[in-house]
Amino acid sequence: MDAKKLVVLVCCCFLCVVATQAKSLPCKTPGKERWPVKTTLPPNALKQTKTLADALKIPRLTDVKVNDARYQSERITDQPVKEDAMVTVSGWLYLVAFESDDCDFHIQLSPKPLTTTKKPTPKDNSLIVEVPSGQYATTIAEQVEAVRQWVIDNLLAKEPPTIGSQHVMVHPVYVSVTGALFYDDAHEYKADGTTGRGKKGLLSKTLWELHPVTKISFAPKPSQ
């Protein structure tokens, strides 16, 4: 094989690898609850930066019912806290899960560096942030697929996750995340202040999320 043909073959192989990495991971079905909101961004969104502690203290919406029909396809803009902002928070990333019901990447941020060995307790709290598949979030497909690929490359040892898998961090990972403020009214606050949300022992005691996430990166770790 001459040099020119070899160069062409190498380039073709490289393009195939890039194309494979850029593809959405295989998904079964789109989500249901508030799906039109979960897969788009608020128009003319406010830009906010919050500490994770402040994000976890965003007030609950007492006038929003479970699976409130008013907001199935509409953003919440008539309540004391509105879904009209793109919010950036930083925190310790505990877990990445590949949801089986809607193919979202489910990520939990904690105020503490929790890992496979430093496990969460019932007193701990976390903020859930979700990254939909570009297959469904078509208007922001490039952004969400870039986030998902970053997660695969930097947190999952370049191994695409399988549907339904859950990956707890072995070492502490501190990240900055930007996404649309979202209220998960498919759940409700219980009498003890919990919500029934969270994976691998780490509760989320707030119904507020960032969903969809459009940016993620490593961030400088806070001083202890």
C-alpha positions in Angstrom: 0.0 0.0 0.0 1.5 3.4 -1.0 1.8 6.3 1.3 -1.2 8.3 -0.2 -3.6 5.3 0.3 -2.3 4.8 3.8 -3.0 8.4 4.7 -6.5 8.2 3.3 -7.2 5.0 5.2 -6.0 6.5 8.5 -8.1 9.6 8.0 -11.2 7.5 7.2 -10.7 5.5 10.3 -10.2 8.6 12.4 -13.4 10.1 11.0 -15.3 6.8 11.8 -14.1 7.0 15.4 -15.2 10.7 15.7 -18.6 9.9 14.2 -19.1 7.0 16.6 -18.2 9.1 19.6 -20.5 11.9 18.5 -23.5 9.6 18.2 -26.2 9.6 20.8 -26.2 6.5 23.0 -29.0 4.1 22.2 -32.3 5.1 23.8 -35.5 3.2 24.2 -38.3 5.7 24.8 -38.5 9.4 25.6 -39.6 10.6 29.0 -43.2 11.7 29.9 -43.5 14.0 32.9 -42.8 17.6 31.8 -40.8 16.3 28.9 -41.2 19.4 26.6 -39.7 21.5 29.5 -36.9 19.0 30.3 -35.5 19.0 26.8 -35.5 22.7 26.0 -34.1 25.9 27.5 -36.1 28.9 28.8 -36.2 31.8 26.3 -34.4 34.9 27.3 -33.1 33.1 30.4 -31.6 35.0 33.4 -28.1 33.9 34.2 -27.4 33.1 37.8 -24.5 31.7 39.8 -25.4 30.1 43.1 -23.5 28.2 45.8 -24.7 24.6 46.1 -25.8 25.4 49.6 -28.1 28.2 48.3 -29.4 26.0 45.5 -30.4 23.3 48.0 -32.4 26.0 50.0 -34.5 27.2 47.1 -38.1 27.3 48.5 -40.5 24.6 47.7 -43.5 25.6 45.6 -46.5 25.0 47.8 -49.1 25.8 45.1 -47.7 23.2 42.6 -49.4 19.8 42.8 -47.9 16.5 41.9 -47.9 16.2 38.1 -49.6 19.5 37.9 -51.3 19.6 34.5 -50.8 23.4 34.3 -47.1 22.8 33.8 -46.9 19.6 31.8 -45.8 21.5 28.7 -45.2 24.9 30.2 -42.5 26.4 32.4 -43.4 27.6 35.8 -43.4 31.4 35.6 -46.4 32.3 37.9 -45.0 31.1 41.2 -42.7 32.8 43.8 -39.7 31.0 42.2 -39.7 30.8 38.4 -38.2 28.4 35.9 -36.7 31.3 33.9 -33.0 31.0 34.7 -29.8 29.2 33.6 -28.0 28.5 36.9 -24.4 27.6 37.5 -23.4 25.7 40.6 -20.3 23.9 41.8 -20.1 20.9 44.0 -18.7 17.4 44.6 -20.0 15.0 42.0 -21.0 11.8 43.7 -22.7 9.7 41.0 -23.5 9.3 37.3 -26.5 7.1 36.3 -27.8 6.4 32.8 -31.6 6.4 33.4 -33.5 3.5 31.9 -36.8 5.3 31.5 -35.7 8.4 29.4 -32.0 8.0 28.7 -31.0 11.0 30.8 -27.6 11.2 32.5 -28.6 11.6 36.1 -25.9 13.3 38.2 -25.9 14.2 41.9 -23.9 17.0 43.4 -23.1 17.0 47.1 -21.7 19.7 49.4 -19.3 16.9 50.7 -16.7 14.8 48.8 -18.6 11.5 49.0 -17.2 8.5 47.2 -17.4 4.7 47.1 -15.5 4.6 50.5 -16.8 7.8 52.0 -20.5 6.9 51.8 -23.5 9.2 52.3 -25.7 9.2 55.4 -29.4 9.9 55.7 -28.5 13.4 56.9 -26.8 14.3 53.6 -28.4 16.2 50.7 -27.7 16.6 47.0 -28.8 18.5 43.9 -29.9 16.4 41.0 -28.8 17.6 37.6 -29.9 15.9 34.4 -28.5 15.7 30.8 -31.0 14.5 28.2 -30.0 12.7 25.0 -29.6 14.9 21.9 -32.0 12.3 20.3 -34.8 14.0 22.2 -33.4 17.5 23.1 -33.1 18.2 19.4 -32.9 22.0 19.7 -29.8 21.8 22.0 -28.5 18.4 20.8 -24.9 19.7 20.2 -24.7 21.1 23.8 -26.1 18.1 25.6 -24.2 15.6 23.6 -21.0 17.5 24.4 -21.8 17.3 28.1 -22.5 13.6 27.9 -19.3 12.9 26.0 -17.4 15.0 28.6 -18.8 12.8 31.4 -17.9 9.6 29.5 -14.4 10.8 28.8 -13.5 12.3 32.1 -15.6 10.4 34.7 -16.3 7.0 33.1 -12.8 6.2 31.8 -14.1 6.7 28.2 -16.5 3.8 28.5 -20.0 4.6 27.5 -22.4 3.6 30.2 -25.1 1.0 29.8 -28.8 1.9 30.3 -29.7 1.6 33.9 -26.1 1.7 35.2 -25.0 3.7 38.2 -21.5 4.9 38.7 -20.3 6.2 42.1 -17.0 8.2 42.1 -14.0 6.4 43.5 -12.1 9.6 44.1 -13.5 13.1 45.0 -14.5 15.1 41.8 -15.4 18.8 42.0 -17.2 20.3 39.1 -19.1 23.3 37.8 -22.4 22.7 36.1 -24.8 25.0 34.2 -28.3 24.1 33.4 -31.9 25.3 33.4 -33.7 25.6 36.8 -36.4 23.0 36.9 -39.0 21.8 39.4 -39.6 18.1 39.4 -43.3 18.0 40.3 -43.5 14.3 39.5 -42.5 13.9 43.2 -43.5 15.6 46.4 -42.1 16.6 49.7 -42.8 14.1 52.5 -43.5 14.9 56.1 -39.9 14.3 57.1 -38.6 16.7 54.5 -37.4 14.1 52.0 -38.6 13.6 48.5 -37.9 9.9 47.7 -35.3 11.0 45.2 -31.6 10.1 45.0 -29.5 7.0 44.2 -26.9 4.9 46.0 -27.8 6.2 49.4 -27.5 9.9 48.6 -30.9 11.6 49.2 -32.0 14.7 47.4 -34.3 16.7 49.7 -35.3 19.3 47.1 -37.5 19.0 44.0 -35.4 21.7 42.3 -32.9 20.5 39.7 -30.8 21.7 36.8 -32.5 20.2 33.8 -31.3 20.2 31.0 -27.6 20.7 31.8 -25.7 22.4 29.0 -22.2 22.8 30.5 -19.9 20.9 32.8 -16.3 21.2 33.7 -13.8 20.5 36.5 -13.6 23.4 39.0 -11.0 24.4 41.6 -11.7 22.5 44.8 -12.7 24.6 47.7 -10.4 24.9 50.6 -11.2 22.5 53.4 
